[in-house]
Amino acid sequence: MICDNAELILSVKDLTANVDGTQILKGLNLEIKAGEVHAIMGPNGSGKSTFSKILAGHPAYEVTGGEIIFRGQNLLELEPEERARSGIFLAFQYPLEIPGVSNLDFLRVSYNAKRKHEGLEEMDAFDFDDLVHEKLGLLKMDAEFLDRGVNEGFSGGEKKRNEILQMALLEPSLGILDEIDSGLDIDALRIVASGVNALSNENNAMLLVTHYQRLLDYITPDYVHVMANGRILETGTKELALELEAKGYDWILEGAAA
Amino acid sequence: MTIEVSTSTDSILTNPEVGTAKVSTNKLSTKVDRAAYLGNLLSLRSTVDNLPWLQELRDQAAAIVQELAIPSTREEDWRFTDLSALVAHTWQQPDPAIDLKACDSIVLPEAGCRLVFMNGVFKSHLSKLEDLPAGVFVGNLAQLPSDRLAAVQAALGHQTGAEEVFTALNTASLTDAAIVCIPRNVAVEKPIHLVFLSRTAGTTTIAQPRCLVLAETGSAVTLVEEYSSADAPGTYFTNAVTEVVVGDNAQVNHTRIQWENQQAFHIGKTAVSQGRDARYTCTAISLGGQVSRHHFEVYSQGEQTHSQLMGLTIVDGDRTADTHSLIAFSKPYCTATQVNKCIADGKAHGVFNGRIYVPKLAQQTDASQMSRNLLLSSKARIDTKPQLEIVADNVKCAHGATVSQLEDDEVFYLQSRGIGADAARKLLTFAFATEIINQIPVASLRQSLTQMMRDRQAAS
């Protein structure tokens, strides 16, 4: 929801970035305020996944210019773990499997890292167990998931639900969902989307990065941005997504070239 | 005809960024005459007077030893494991007066019975030989009932590969052995705990423990075999041999843990034969020793056997840890799974050489072998060589090897959840090891190994 006088959560100005010497982002600008849901759409190779990884601090990407201010802080000065503790959350397109580390232990270590950062005491195993069981219901996940290795042997849908479970526990100010809908069947998509909707409130913001308009039938964005060739070319409302679905991306790319 | 061979890595892997994995130039110690040295080790053996059959077995082995020498890195089988540090020591027989009143740390709560040897000598006061189903024998040679003698004589020292130098030295020096006999169709519920302790009291001693496990047709047993040091740091040499005979349709779950101290030398052989439909599972953990080697040989001798070998080696400092394995099939419809992992830190050197042999007769074999290695420092080194030798033409075999650092993407995933980079690396290393540790069927052992991992990480 768009609110008047809402806090500015994220401000990106003229961002340029390289990976392996190739420029991927070529002057990206974006502002996100508390309470808002933004969607970035774009063809393959437009740089949208790169952008989400840069926000989270992936070491493979080199920022060459511009700035990212997150709640008044220069994000580029922070290590990935400091960004996470300050309230950035990236739901991965391909969540990694970590056999040997139980999902429950992983969630607790992660949760307590954030509590410590906020000057709070670490939560003990019993209280955490209660908390995590409460959140499981939101994602219609079985408690059995907690005892398994992190994402180990999970189906595609289970991995994505596990990402949203982590987001539910960490309560970020900015949730970045990188192709959270890709590879999901319609039932799993509904569960994931209702989880995201339940977590969205006036104090946080969501950034959806997606290839498909279908996700936006379940999570309604306040703004839709079209990204191509490392820049945001067009910004509109959810109607823009429908137009893209009907007409494809070419008209925007041609408009930009003209 | 289907032959599936994945990621062939018959050659030595190299990782240009971290560590090195390449052929070393031989630095052979010329100062020591290795044949004479081996002869000296043989001359240390004590005599057995009243067991003619054992004397005969020893004599046969001694004749083999007299033809051999301590291997050098010129030999293919020992190319990466240099025994120069071993032959720099003069070993002596342990003082029989060295003893221990009690040793609570060895107690495994789940185990039904415990057999303890110290410096190769049976210790009845440290052992606990009760709580066994009728007909099961666990004890040393002296206690062996006469009706078991024929079976023990037929098996002891008769596994293929008995002529290998250290195995033959052990047999030639044999005075006593840990014996486990599980009769036909008996399932032993509680694990049997075999403990081989070393205690040097400041001397440089050699001990050559021996173990024989006979699991008859249709029986089932869980074994925990442990090698460790029972005193403050001391230099000693353990040359251990364990033979396991898994009868038709029998099931043996074997855990072998080598946590010798870091000055020790440990050379161990596990030789297993499996009858028809036999299932053998082994989880071998190697943690100690300045130079350690585990030589693992599994001979599948019937149809439809299943073998599972899981290995974990953790090596640091300037230590060397070597695992050699052979799985040899001889009949059709058999399956085997092997995963061997090594974590090398500091200037340590990890070695793996694994052979799977599938002869013409062993059609429809389904075997996989994976060697996974983690280098934690730029000076650590791993040499790995998985080998498949397939003569049969209708089999499914896969093998592979990886040598890597922790993946940046894995570390980043944990960082993106607020976990610091250093903690993330420790967690991932821990997870790498835990995958093997979790195969161990005894909970208290899993916990001690897990705790050991945490302590090591906290110290680093």
PDB file of C-alpha atoms in Angstrom, chain A:
ATOM      1  CA  MET A   1       0.000   0.000   0.000  1.00  0.00           C
ATOM      2  CA  ILE A   2       1.190   3.498  -0.764  1.00  0.00           C
ATOM      3  CA  CYS A   3       1.180   5.655   2.370  1.00  0.00           C
ATOM      4  CA  ASP A   4       1.759   9.364   2.682  1.00  0.00           C
ATOM      5  CA  ASN A   5       4.872  10.367   4.614  1.00  0.00           C
ATOM      6  CA  ALA A   6       6.106   6.790   4.714  1.00  0.00           C
ATOM      7  CA  GLU A   7       9.749   6.143   5.586  1.00  0.00           C
ATOM      8  CA  LEU A   8      12.107   5.853   2.627  1.00  0.00           C
ATOM      9  CA  ILE A   9      13.418   2.287   2.898  1.00  0.00           C
ATOM     10  CA  LEU A  10      15.607   2.037  -0.177  1.00  0.00           C
ATOM     11  CA  SER A  11      17.079   4.620  -2.484  1.00  0.00           C
ATOM     12  CA  VAL A  12      19.193   3.527  -5.454  1.00  0.00           C
ATOM     13  CA  LYS A  13      20.863   6.176  -7.600  1.00  0.00           C
ATOM     14  CA  ASP A  14      22.703   5.684 -10.905  1.00  0.00           C
ATOM     15  CA  LEU A  15      23.866   2.235  -9.904  1.00  0.00           C
ATOM     16  CA  THR A  16      26.383   0.580 -12.221  1.00  0.00           C
ATOM     17  CA  ALA A  17      27.893  -2.853 -11.673  1.00  0.00           C
ATOM     18  CA  ASN A  18      30.096  -5.449 -13.364  1.00  0.00           C
ATOM     19  CA  VAL A  19      30.455  -9.176 -13.183  1.00  0.00           C
ATOM     20  CA  ASP A  20      33.694 -10.667 -14.535  1.00  0.00           C
ATOM     21  CA  GLY A  21      34.451  -7.353 -16.252  1.00  0.00           C
ATOM     22  CA  THR A  22      31.110  -7.161 -18.100  1.00  0.00           C
ATOM     23  CA  GLN A  23      28.828  -4.300 -17.235  1.00  0.00           C
ATOM     24  CA  ILE A  24      25.416  -5.610 -16.156  1.00  0.00           C
ATOM     25  CA  LEU A  25      23.832  -2.600 -14.453  1.00  0.00           C
ATOM     26  CA  LYS A  26      24.018   0.656 -16.405  1.00  0.00           C
ATOM     27  CA  GLY A  27      22.569   3.400 -14.239  1.00  0.00           C
ATOM     28  CA  LEU A  28      19.699   2.015 -12.205  1.00  0.00           C
ATOM     29  CA  ASN A  29      17.420   4.285 -10.177  1.00  0.00           C
ATOM     30  CA  LEU A  30      14.765   3.136  -7.728  1.00  0.00           C
ATOM     31  CA  GLU A  31      13.037   4.373  -4.573  1.00  0.00           C
ATOM     32  CA  ILE A  32      11.011   2.170  -2.258  1.00  0.00           C
ATOM     33  CA  LYS A  33       9.010   3.430   0.722  1.00  0.00           C
ATOM     34  CA  ALA A  34       7.621   1.561   3.725  1.00  0.00           C
ATOM     35  CA  GLY A  35       4.376  -0.244   3.023  1.00  0.00           C
ATOM     36  CA  GLU A  36       4.988  -0.579  -0.714  1.00  0.00           C
ATOM     37  CA  VAL A  37       5.195  -3.649  -2.900  1.00  0.00           C
ATOM     38  CA  HIS A  38       7.343  -3.219  -6.007  1.00  0.00           C
ATOM     39  CA  ALA A  39       7.748  -5.644  -8.889  1.00  0.00           C
ATOM     40  CA  ILE A  40      10.649  -5.636 -11.306  1.00  0.00           C
ATOM     41  CA  MET A  41       9.951  -7.454 -14.543  1.00  0.00           C
ATOM     42  CA  GLY A  42      12.087  -7.877 -17.572  1.00  0.00           C
ATOM     43  CA  PRO A  43      13.403 -10.254 -20.164  1.00  0.00           C
ATOM     44  CA  ASN A  44      16.178 -12.731 -19.428  1.00  0.00           C
ATOM     45  CA  GLY A  45      19.547 -11.052 -19.056  1.00  0.00           C
ATOM     46  CA  SER A  46      18.084  -7.664 -18.210  1.00  0.00           C
ATOM     47  CA  GLY A  47      20.030  -7.557 -14.919  1.00  0.00           C
ATOM     48  CA  LYS A  48      17.133  -7.968 -12.504  1.00  0.00           C
ATOM     49  CA  SER A  49      18.568 -10.985 -10.658  1.00  0.00           C
ATOM     50  CA  THR A  50      21.961  -9.264 -10.557  1.00  0.00           C
ATOM     51  CA  PHE A  51      20.340  -6.265  -8.935  1.00  0.00           C
ATOM     52  CA  SER A  52      18.754  -8.378  -6.213  1.00  0.00           C
ATOM     53  CA  LYS A  53      22.061 -10.109  -5.446  1.00  0.00           C
ATOM     54  CA  ILE A  54      23.892  -6.775  -5.302  1.00  0.00           C
ATOM     55  CA  LEU A  55      21.399  -5.513  -2.736  1.00  0.00           C
ATOM     56  CA  ALA A  56      22.213  -8.547  -0.584  1.00  0.00           C
ATOM     57  CA  GLY A  57      25.981  -8.108  -1.124  1.00  0.00           C
ATOM     58  CA  HIS A  58      26.985 -11.075  -3.291  1.00  0.00           C
ATOM     59  CA  PRO A  59      30.798 -10.956  -3.629  1.00  0.00           C
ATOM     60  CA  ALA A  60      30.818 -11.904  -7.337  1.00  0.00           C
ATOM     61  CA  TYR A  61      29.410  -8.490  -8.354  1.00  0.00           C
ATOM     62  CA  GLU A  62      31.458  -5.343  -8.393  1.00  0.00           C
ATOM     63  CA  VAL A  63      29.645  -2.063  -7.914  1.00  0.00           C
ATOM     64  CA  THR A  64      31.409   0.514 -10.105  1.00  0.00           C
ATOM     65  CA  GLY A  65      29.284   3.598  -9.510  1.00  0.00           C
ATOM     66  CA  GLY A  66      26.208   5.131  -7.918  1.00  0.00           C
ATOM     67  CA  GLU A  67      24.847   4.582  -4.426  1.00  0.00           C
ATOM     68  CA  ILE A  68      22.438   2.467  -2.434  1.00  0.00           C
ATOM     69  CA  ILE A  69      21.012   3.988   0.721  1.00  0.00           C
ATOM     70  CA  PHE A  70      19.031   1.629   2.953  1.00  0.00           C
ATOM     71  CA  ARG A  71      17.152   3.365   5.778  1.00  0.00           C
ATOM     72  CA  GLY A  72      19.704   6.159   5.854  1.00  0.00           C
ATOM     73  CA  GLN A  73      22.735   3.824   5.786  1.00  0.00           C
ATOM     74  CA  ASN A  74      25.195   3.403   2.935  1.00  0.00           C
ATOM     75  CA  LEU A  75      24.482  -0.220   2.096  1.00  0.00           C
ATOM     76  CA  LEU A  76      27.619  -0.676   0.015  1.00  0.00           C
ATOM     77  CA  GLU A  77      29.781  -0.312   3.122  1.00  0.00           C
ATOM     78  CA  LEU A  78      28.152  -3.291   4.823  1.00  0.00           C
ATOM     79  CA  GLU A  79      29.086  -6.965   4.638  1.00  0.00           C
ATOM     80  CA  PRO A  80      26.306  -9.326   3.515  1.00  0.00           C
ATOM     81  CA  GLU A  81      25.687 -10.522   7.083  1.00  0.00           C
ATOM     82  CA  GLU A  82      25.470  -6.912   8.354  1.00  0.00           C
ATOM     83  CA  ARG A  83      22.940  -6.118   5.664  1.00  0.00           C
ATOM     84  CA  ALA A  84      20.882  -9.140   6.691  1.00  0.00           C
ATOM     85  CA  ARG A  85      20.986  -8.153  10.355  1.00  0.00           C
ATOM     86  CA  SER A  86      19.984  -4.580   9.437  1.00  0.00           C
ATOM     87  CA  GLY A  87      16.857  -5.813   7.706  1.00  0.00           C
ATOM     88  CA  ILE A  88      17.638  -6.853   4.120  1.00  0.00           C
ATOM     89  CA  PHE A  89      16.356 -10.270   3.159  1.00  0.00           C
ATOM     90  CA  LEU A  90      16.933 -11.991  -0.170  1.00  0.00           C
ATOM     91  CA  ALA A  91      14.819 -15.024  -0.985  1.00  0.00           C
ATOM     92  CA  PHE A  92      17.020 -16.952  -3.412  1.00  0.00           C
ATOM     93  CA  GLN A  93      15.958 -18.064  -6.847  1.00  0.00           C
ATOM     94  CA  TYR A  94      17.875 -21.281  -6.223  1.00  0.00           C
ATOM     95  CA  PRO A  95      18.134 -21.828  -2.456  1.00  0.00           C
ATOM     96  CA  LEU A  96      21.227 -23.864  -1.559  1.00  0.00           C
ATOM     97  CA  GLU A  97      21.154 -27.269   0.043  1.00  0.00           C
ATOM     98  CA  ILE A  98      23.292 -27.622   3.169  1.00  0.00           C
ATOM     99  CA  PRO A  99      23.213 -31.296   4.149  1.00  0.00           C
ATOM    100  CA  GLY A 100      24.397 -31.868   7.696  1.00  0.00           C
ATOM    101  CA  VAL A 101      22.994 -28.641   9.161  1.00  0.00           C
ATOM    102  CA  SER A 102      19.479 -29.084  10.474  1.00  0.00           C
ATOM    103  CA  ASN A 103      16.956 -26.573   9.267  1.00  0.00           C
ATOM    104  CA  LEU A 104      15.971 -25.805  12.863  1.00  0.00           C
ATOM    105  CA  ASP A 105      19.572 -25.064  13.940  1.00  0.00           C
ATOM    106  CA  PHE A 106      20.095 -22.925  10.874  1.00  0.00           C
ATOM    107  CA  LEU A 107      16.952 -20.902  11.526  1.00  0.00           C
ATOM    108  CA  ARG A 108      17.860 -20.412  15.186  1.00  0.00           C
ATOM    109  CA  VAL A 109      21.454 -19.293  14.500  1.00  0.00           C
ATOM    110  CA  SER A 110      20.178 -16.894  11.882  1.00  0.00           C
ATOM    111  CA  TYR A 111      17.400 -15.547  14.105  1.00  0.00           C
ATOM    112  CA  ASN A 112      19.723 -15.053  17.061  1.00  0.00           C
ATOM    113  CA  ALA A 113      22.330 -13.285  14.919  1.00  0.00           C
ATOM    114  CA  LYS A 114      19.692 -10.672  14.221  1.00  0.00           C
ATOM    115  CA  ARG A 115      18.545 -10.479  17.865  1.00  0.00           C
ATOM    116  CA  LYS A 116      22.131  -9.958  18.966  1.00  0.00           C
ATOM    117  CA  HIS A 117      22.539  -7.177  16.427  1.00  0.00           C
ATOM    118  CA  GLU A 118      19.443  -5.480  17.853  1.00  0.00           C
ATOM    119  CA  GLY A 119      20.900  -5.696  21.347  1.00  0.00           C
ATOM    120  CA  LEU A 120      18.436  -8.373  22.437  1.00  0.00           C
ATOM    121  CA  GLU A 121      19.237 -11.574  24.271  1.00  0.00           C
ATOM    122  CA  GLU A 122      19.483 -14.744  22.235  1.00  0.00           C
ATOM    123  CA  MET A 123      16.320 -16.786  22.326  1.00  0.00           C
ATOM    124  CA  ASP A 124      16.666 -20.213  23.913  1.00  0.00           C
ATOM    125  CA  ALA A 125      15.875 -23.418  22.056  1.00  0.00           C
ATOM    126  CA  PHE A 126      12.462 -23.929  23.710  1.00  0.00           C
ATOM    127  CA  ASP A 127      11.087 -20.455  23.036  1.00  0.00           C
ATOM    128  CA  PHE A 128      12.465 -20.585  19.530  1.00  0.00           C
ATOM    129  CA  ASP A 129      10.758 -23.905  18.935  1.00  0.00           C
ATOM    130  CA  ASP A 130       7.394 -22.319  19.823  1.00  0.00           C
ATOM    131  CA  LEU A 131       8.063 -19.356  17.574  1.00  0.00           C
ATOM    132  CA  VAL A 132       9.048 -21.453  14.593  1.00  0.00           C
ATOM    133  CA  HIS A 133       6.038 -23.745  14.922  1.00  0.00           C
ATOM    134  CA  GLU A 134       3.772 -20.707  14.860  1.00  0.00           C
ATOM    135  CA  LYS A 135       5.405 -19.556  11.610  1.00  0.00           C
ATOM    136  CA  LEU A 136       5.253 -23.011  10.008  1.00  0.00           C
ATOM    137  CA  GLY A 137       1.474 -22.792   9.857  1.00  0.00           C
ATOM    138  CA  LEU A 138       1.702 -19.692   7.712  1.00  0.00           C
ATOM    139  CA  LEU A 139       3.514 -21.661   5.024  1.00  0.00           C
ATOM    140  CA  LYS A 140       1.529 -24.876   5.594  1.00  0.00           C
ATOM    141  CA  MET A 141       4.814 -26.635   6.317  1.00  0.00           C
ATOM    142  CA  ASP A 142       5.134 -29.843   8.260  1.00  0.00           C
ATOM    143  CA  ALA A 143       7.254 -29.766  11.445  1.00  0.00           C
ATOM    144  CA  GLU A 144       9.251 -32.620   9.924  1.00  0.00           C
ATOM    145  CA  PHE A 145      10.964 -30.010   7.695  1.00  0.00           C
ATOM    146  CA  LEU A 146      12.763 -28.646  10.732  1.00  0.00           C
ATOM    147  CA  ASP A 147      14.716 -31.823  11.403  1.00  0.00           C
ATOM    148  CA  ARG A 148      15.943 -32.231   7.866  1.00  0.00           C
ATOM    149  CA  GLY A 149      19.143 -30.709   6.509  1.00  0.00           C
ATOM    150  CA  VAL A 150      18.674 -27.173   5.177  1.00  0.00           C
ATOM    151  CA  ASN A 151      16.801 -27.625   1.876  1.00  0.00           C
ATOM    152  CA  GLU A 152      18.212 -31.153   1.646  1.00  0.00           C
ATOM    153  CA  GLY A 153      16.090 -33.184  -0.726  1.00  0.00           C
ATOM    154  CA  PHE A 154      13.371 -30.496  -0.683  1.00  0.00           C
ATOM    155  CA  SER A 155      11.227 -30.127  -3.789  1.00  0.00           C
ATOM    156  CA  GLY A 156      11.346 -26.803  -5.631  1.00  0.00           C
ATOM    157  CA  GLY A 157       8.171 -25.663  -3.893  1.00  0.00           C
ATOM    158  CA  GLU A 158       9.402 -26.737  -0.472  1.00  0.00           C
ATOM    159  CA  LYS A 159      12.621 -24.771  -0.921  1.00  0.00           C
ATOM    160  CA  LYS A 160      10.684 -21.623  -1.799  1.00  0.00           C
ATOM    161  CA  ARG A 161       8.382 -22.083   1.184  1.00  0.00           C
ATOM    162  CA  ASN A 162      11.443 -22.520   3.367  1.00  0.00           C
ATOM    163  CA  GLU A 163      12.767 -19.186   2.078  1.00  0.00           C
ATOM    164  CA  ILE A 164       9.536 -17.458   3.069  1.00  0.00           C
ATOM    165  CA  LEU A 165       9.644 -19.206   6.457  1.00  0.00           C
ATOM    166  CA  GLN A 166      13.061 -17.636   7.007  1.00  0.00           C
ATOM    167  CA  MET A 167      11.646 -14.265   6.015  1.00  0.00           C
ATOM    168  CA  ALA A 168       8.753 -14.738   8.443  1.00  0.00           C
ATOM    169  CA  LEU A 169      11.245 -15.294  11.280  1.00  0.00           C
ATOM    170  CA  LEU A 170      13.676 -12.528  10.371  1.00  0.00           C
ATOM    171  CA  GLU A 171      10.952  -9.891   9.728  1.00  0.00           C
ATOM    172  CA  PRO A 172      13.061  -7.771   7.353  1.00  0.00           C
ATOM    173  CA  SER A 173      12.348  -4.129   6.445  1.00  0.00           C
ATOM    174  CA  LEU A 174      12.997  -5.031   2.820  1.00  0.00           C
ATOM    175  CA  GLY A 175      12.155  -8.467   1.454  1.00  0.00           C
ATOM    176  CA  ILE A 176      13.640  -9.128  -1.969  1.00  0.00           C
ATOM    177  CA  LEU A 177      12.044 -12.130  -3.645  1.00  0.00           C
ATOM    178  CA  ASP A 178      14.095 -13.275  -6.610  1.00  0.00           C
ATOM    179  CA  GLU A 179      11.864 -15.294  -8.953  1.00  0.00           C
ATOM    180  CA  ILE A 180      10.075 -16.788  -5.996  1.00  0.00           C
ATOM    181  CA  ASP A 181       7.427 -18.037  -8.440  1.00  0.00           C
ATOM    182  CA  SER A 182       9.634 -19.832 -10.930  1.00  0.00           C
ATOM    183  CA  GLY A 183       9.074 -23.558 -11.119  1.00  0.00           C
ATOM    184  CA  LEU A 184       6.132 -23.498  -8.701  1.00  0.00           C
ATOM    185  CA  ASP A 185       2.855 -25.270  -9.368  1.00  0.00           C
ATOM    186  CA  ILE A 186      -0.274 -23.261  -8.770  1.00  0.00           C
ATOM    187  CA  ASP A 187      -0.940 -24.624  -5.262  1.00  0.00           C
ATOM    188  CA  ALA A 188       2.587 -23.918  -4.081  1.00  0.00           C
ATOM    189  CA  LEU A 189       2.408 -20.453  -5.647  1.00  0.00           C
ATOM    190  CA  ARG A 190      -0.798 -19.697  -3.691  1.00  0.00           C
ATOM    191  CA  ILE A 191       0.834 -20.782  -0.423  1.00  0.00           C
ATOM    192  CA  VAL A 192       3.973 -18.752  -1.050  1.00  0.00           C
ATOM    193  CA  ALA A 193       1.992 -15.694  -2.148  1.00  0.00           C
ATOM    194  CA  SER A 194      -0.371 -15.802   0.831  1.00  0.00           C
ATOM    195  CA  GLY A 195       2.688 -16.079   3.091  1.00  0.00           C
ATOM    196  CA  VAL A 196       4.204 -12.976   1.502  1.00  0.00           C
ATOM    197  CA  ASN A 197       0.901 -11.086   1.723  1.00  0.00           C
ATOM    198  CA  ALA A 198       0.549 -11.971   5.406  1.00  0.00           C
ATOM    199  CA  LEU A 199       4.038 -10.644   6.120  1.00  0.00           C
ATOM    200  CA  SER A 200       3.617  -7.419   4.184  1.00  0.00           C
ATOM    201  CA  ASN A 201       2.704  -4.411   6.384  1.00  0.00           C
ATOM    202  CA  GLU A 202       3.073  -0.640   6.649  1.00  0.00           C
ATOM    203  CA  ASN A 203       6.520  -0.899   8.217  1.00  0.00           C
ATOM    204  CA  ASN A 204       8.204  -3.019   5.583  1.00  0.00           C
ATOM    205  CA  ALA A 205       8.527  -3.200   1.827  1.00  0.00           C
ATOM    206  CA  MET A 206       8.699  -6.001  -0.717  1.00  0.00           C
ATOM    207  CA  LEU A 207      10.591  -6.127  -3.974  1.00  0.00           C
ATOM    208  CA  LEU A 208       9.438  -8.895  -6.299  1.00  0.00           C
ATOM    209  CA  VAL A 209      11.738  -9.835  -9.141  1.00  0.00           C
ATOM    210  CA  THR A 210       9.885 -11.946 -11.650  1.00  0.00           C
ATOM    211  CA  HIS A 211       9.742 -13.103 -15.191  1.00  0.00           C
ATOM    212  CA  TYR A 212       6.040 -13.896 -15.165  1.00  0.00           C
ATOM    213  CA  GLN A 213       2.975 -11.752 -14.641  1.00  0.00           C
ATOM    214  CA  ARG A 214       1.194 -14.719 -12.999  1.00  0.00           C
ATOM    215  CA  LEU A 215       2.766 -13.986  -9.581  1.00  0.00           C
ATOM    216  CA  LEU A 216       1.182 -10.533  -9.615  1.00  0.00           C
ATOM    217  CA  ASP A 217      -2.286 -12.106  -9.736  1.00  0.00           C
ATOM    218  CA  TYR A 218      -1.570 -13.280  -6.189  1.00  0.00           C
ATOM    219  CA  ILE A 219       0.593 -10.482  -4.811  1.00  0.00           C
ATOM    220  CA  THR A 220      -0.659  -7.107  -5.945  1.00  0.00           C
ATOM    221  CA  PRO A 221       2.159  -4.633  -6.539  1.00  0.00           C
ATOM    222  CA  ASP A 222       1.882  -0.893  -5.993  1.00  0.00           C
ATOM    223  CA  TYR A 223       4.491  -0.304  -8.680  1.00  0.00           C
ATOM    224  CA  VAL A 224       5.684  -2.332 -11.650  1.00  0.00           C
ATOM    225  CA  HIS A 225       9.088  -1.547 -13.159  1.00  0.00           C
ATOM    226  CA  VAL A 226      10.304  -2.860 -16.479  1.00  0.00           C
ATOM    227  CA  MET A 227      13.998  -3.510 -16.577  1.00  0.00           C
ATOM    228  CA  ALA A 228      16.104  -4.114 -19.660  1.00  0.00           C
ATOM    229  CA  ASN A 229      19.746  -3.761 -20.471  1.00  0.00           C
ATOM    230  CA  GLY A 230      20.732  -2.839 -16.919  1.00  0.00           C
ATOM    231  CA  ARG A 231      18.241  -0.017 -16.403  1.00  0.00           C
ATOM    232  CA  ILE A 232      14.640   0.595 -15.430  1.00  0.00           C
ATOM    233  CA  LEU A 233      12.935   1.715 -18.628  1.00  0.00           C
ATOM    234  CA  GLU A 234       9.337   2.074 -17.557  1.00  0.00           C
ATOM    235  CA  THR A 235       7.460   2.359 -14.279  1.00  0.00           C
ATOM    236  CA  GLY A 236       3.731   1.944 -13.867  1.00  0.00           C
ATOM    237  CA  THR A 237       1.051   0.250 -11.805  1.00  0.00           C
ATOM    238  CA  LYS A 238      -0.145  -3.357 -11.924  1.00  0.00           C
ATOM    239  CA  GLU A 239      -1.853  -2.604 -15.248  1.00  0.00           C
ATOM    240  CA  LEU A 240       1.599  -2.342 -16.800  1.00  0.00           C
ATOM    241  CA  ALA A 241       2.217  -5.981 -15.938  1.00  0.00           C
ATOM    242  CA  LEU A 242      -0.953  -6.981 -17.760  1.00  0.00           C
ATOM    243  CA  GLU A 243       0.088  -4.972 -20.762  1.00  0.00           C
ATOM    244  CA  LEU A 244       3.457  -6.730 -20.779  1.00  0.00           C
ATOM    245  CA  GLU A 245       1.722 -10.087 -20.547  1.00  0.00           C
ATOM    246  CA  ALA A 246      -0.391  -9.208 -23.606  1.00  0.00           C
ATOM    247  CA  LYS A 247       2.201  -7.419 -25.711  1.00  0.00           C
ATOM    248  CA  GLY A 248       5.576  -8.747 -24.590  1.00  0.00           C
ATOM    249  CA  TYR A 249       8.611  -6.574 -23.880  1.00  0.00           C
ATOM    250  CA  ASP A 250       9.492  -5.494 -27.416  1.00  0.00           C
ATOM    251  CA  TRP A 251       7.388  -2.329 -27.465  1.00  0.00           C
ATOM    252  CA  ILE A 252       9.191  -1.017 -24.401  1.00  0.00           C
ATOM    253  CA  LEU A 253      12.605  -1.949 -25.734  1.00  0.00           C
ATOM    254  CA  GLU A 254      11.788  -0.287 -29.063  1.00  0.00           C
ATOM    255  CA  GLY A 255      10.460   2.787 -27.275  1.00  0.00           C
ATOM    256  CA  ALA A 256      13.689   3.038 -25.343  1.00  0.00           C
ATOM    257  CA  ALA A 257      15.795   2.629 -28.463  1.00  0.00           C
ATOM    258  CA  ALA A 258      13.865   5.335 -30.327  1.00  0.00           C
TER     259      ALA A 258
END
